[in-house]
PDB file of C-alpha atoms in Angstrom:
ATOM      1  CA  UNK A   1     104.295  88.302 -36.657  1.00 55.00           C
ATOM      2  CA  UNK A   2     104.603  84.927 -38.111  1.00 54.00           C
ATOM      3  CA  UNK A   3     107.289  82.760 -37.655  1.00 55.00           C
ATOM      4  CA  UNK A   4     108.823  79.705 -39.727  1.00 54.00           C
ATOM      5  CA  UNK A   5     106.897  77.128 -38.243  1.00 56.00           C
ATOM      6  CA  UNK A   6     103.323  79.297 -39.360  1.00 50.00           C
ATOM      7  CA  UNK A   7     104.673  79.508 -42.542  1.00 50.00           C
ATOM      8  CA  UNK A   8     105.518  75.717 -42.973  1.00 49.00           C
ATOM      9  CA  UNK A   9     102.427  74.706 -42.157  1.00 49.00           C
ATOM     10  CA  UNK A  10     100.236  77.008 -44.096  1.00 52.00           C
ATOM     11  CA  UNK A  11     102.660  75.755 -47.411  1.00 50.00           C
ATOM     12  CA  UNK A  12     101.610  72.107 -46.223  1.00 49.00           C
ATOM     13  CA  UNK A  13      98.086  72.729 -46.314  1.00 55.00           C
ATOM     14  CA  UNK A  14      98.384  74.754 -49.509  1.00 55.00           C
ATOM     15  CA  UNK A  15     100.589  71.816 -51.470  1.00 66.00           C
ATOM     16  CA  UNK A  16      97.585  69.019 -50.056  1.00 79.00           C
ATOM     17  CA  UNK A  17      95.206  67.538 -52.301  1.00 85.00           C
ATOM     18  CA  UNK A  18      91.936  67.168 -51.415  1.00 89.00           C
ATOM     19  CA  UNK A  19      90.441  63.680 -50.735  1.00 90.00           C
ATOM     20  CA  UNK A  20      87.501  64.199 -52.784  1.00 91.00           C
ATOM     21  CA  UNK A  21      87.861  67.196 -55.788  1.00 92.00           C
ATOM     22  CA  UNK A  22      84.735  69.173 -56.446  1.00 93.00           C
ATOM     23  CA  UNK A  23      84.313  67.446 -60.286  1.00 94.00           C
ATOM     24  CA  UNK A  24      84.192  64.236 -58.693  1.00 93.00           C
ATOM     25  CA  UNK A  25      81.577  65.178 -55.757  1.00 94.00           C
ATOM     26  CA  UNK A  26      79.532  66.519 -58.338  1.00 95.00           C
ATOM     27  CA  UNK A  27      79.483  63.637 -61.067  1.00 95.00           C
ATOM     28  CA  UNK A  28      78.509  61.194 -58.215  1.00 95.00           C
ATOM     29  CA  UNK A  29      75.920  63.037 -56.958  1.00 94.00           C
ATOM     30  CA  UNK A  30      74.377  63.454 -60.540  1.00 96.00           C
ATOM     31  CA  UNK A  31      75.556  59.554 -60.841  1.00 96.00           C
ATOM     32  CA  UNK A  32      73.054  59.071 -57.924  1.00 95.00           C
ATOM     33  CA  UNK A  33      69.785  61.009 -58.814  1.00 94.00           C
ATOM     34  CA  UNK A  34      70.109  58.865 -62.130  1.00 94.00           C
ATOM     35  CA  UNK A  35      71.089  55.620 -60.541  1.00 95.00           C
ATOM     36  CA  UNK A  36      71.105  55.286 -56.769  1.00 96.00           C
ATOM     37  CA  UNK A  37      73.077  52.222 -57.087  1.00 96.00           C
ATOM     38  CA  UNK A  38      76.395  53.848 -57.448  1.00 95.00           C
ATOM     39  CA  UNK A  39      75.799  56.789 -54.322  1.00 95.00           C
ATOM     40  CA  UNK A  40      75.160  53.689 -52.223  1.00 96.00           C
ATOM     41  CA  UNK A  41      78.318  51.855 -53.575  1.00 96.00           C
ATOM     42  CA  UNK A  42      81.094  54.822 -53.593  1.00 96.00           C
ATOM     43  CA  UNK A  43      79.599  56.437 -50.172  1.00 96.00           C
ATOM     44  CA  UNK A  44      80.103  53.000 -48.915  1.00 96.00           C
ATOM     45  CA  UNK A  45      83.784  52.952 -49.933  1.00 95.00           C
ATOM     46  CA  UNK A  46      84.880  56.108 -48.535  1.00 96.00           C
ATOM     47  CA  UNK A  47      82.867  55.707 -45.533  1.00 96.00           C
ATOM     48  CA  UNK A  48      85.341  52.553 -45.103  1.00 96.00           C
ATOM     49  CA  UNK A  49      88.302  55.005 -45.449  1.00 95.00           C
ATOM     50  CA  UNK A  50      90.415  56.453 -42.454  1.00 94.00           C
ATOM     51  CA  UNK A  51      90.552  60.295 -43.799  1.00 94.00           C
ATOM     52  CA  UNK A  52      87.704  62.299 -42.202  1.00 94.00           C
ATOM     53  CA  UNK A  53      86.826  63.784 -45.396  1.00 94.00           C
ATOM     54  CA  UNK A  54      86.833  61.142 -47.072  1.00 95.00           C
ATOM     55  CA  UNK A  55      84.251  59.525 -44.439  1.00 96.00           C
ATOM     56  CA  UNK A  56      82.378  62.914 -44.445  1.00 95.00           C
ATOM     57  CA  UNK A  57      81.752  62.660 -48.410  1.00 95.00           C
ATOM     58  CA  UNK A  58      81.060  58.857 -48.385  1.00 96.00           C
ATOM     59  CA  UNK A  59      78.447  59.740 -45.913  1.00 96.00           C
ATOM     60  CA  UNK A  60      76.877  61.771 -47.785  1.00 96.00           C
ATOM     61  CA  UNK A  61      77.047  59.665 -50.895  1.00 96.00           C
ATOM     62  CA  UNK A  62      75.283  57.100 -49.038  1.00 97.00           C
ATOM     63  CA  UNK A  63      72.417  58.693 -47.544  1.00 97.00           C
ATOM     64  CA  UNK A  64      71.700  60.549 -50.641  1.00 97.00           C
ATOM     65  CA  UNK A  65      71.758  56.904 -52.347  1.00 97.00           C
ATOM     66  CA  UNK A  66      69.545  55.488 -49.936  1.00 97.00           C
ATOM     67  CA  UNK A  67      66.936  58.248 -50.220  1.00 97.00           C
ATOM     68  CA  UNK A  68      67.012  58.031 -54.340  1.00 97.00           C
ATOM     69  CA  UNK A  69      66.109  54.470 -53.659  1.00 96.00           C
ATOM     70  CA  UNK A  70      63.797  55.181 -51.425  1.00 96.00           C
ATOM     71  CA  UNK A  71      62.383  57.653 -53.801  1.00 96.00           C
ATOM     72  CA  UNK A  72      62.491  55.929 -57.308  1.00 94.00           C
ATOM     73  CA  UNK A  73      60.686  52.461 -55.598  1.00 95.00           C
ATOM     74  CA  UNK A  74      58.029  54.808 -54.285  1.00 95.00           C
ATOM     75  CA  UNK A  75      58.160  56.680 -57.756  1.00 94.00           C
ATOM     76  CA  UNK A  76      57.357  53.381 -59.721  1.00 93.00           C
ATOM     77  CA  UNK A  77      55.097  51.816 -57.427  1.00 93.00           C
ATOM     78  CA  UNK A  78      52.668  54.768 -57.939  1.00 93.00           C
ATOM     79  CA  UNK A  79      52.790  54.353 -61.645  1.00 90.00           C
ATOM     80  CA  UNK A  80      50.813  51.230 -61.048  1.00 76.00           C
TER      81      UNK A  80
END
């Protein structure tokens, strides 16, 4: 049986926006296999944020920025 305090807070979480919509994850993380640059700079700025997704995302942002960096430098130096 639910009572009015269940049902307020399942409307809350229903009316909340996520911190980080699925379009946006996704055009980052293409941003970042093309240009690492930008993973590296946006994970960085929601890593700096106090909402746990928000950190959650930006970490992932980063590392995936630091491995495409890590990737395209080994990438070109082989093409030596």
């Amino acid at each position: 049986m639910k009572t009015i305090i269940d049902e307020k807070n399942e409307n809350a979480s229903d009316n909340e926006k996520p911190v980080v919509s699925g379009g946006q994850n996704i055009a980052i993380i293409i941003g970042t296999i093309l240009f690492p640059v930008i993973g590296i700079a946006m994970g960085y700025t929601f890593y700096r944020k106090d909402n746990p997704a928000a950190k959650k995302a930006g970490r992932n942002w980063l590392i995936l920025g630091i491995l495409m960096f890590i990737i395209n430098i080994s990438f070109v130096s082989t093409m030596k």
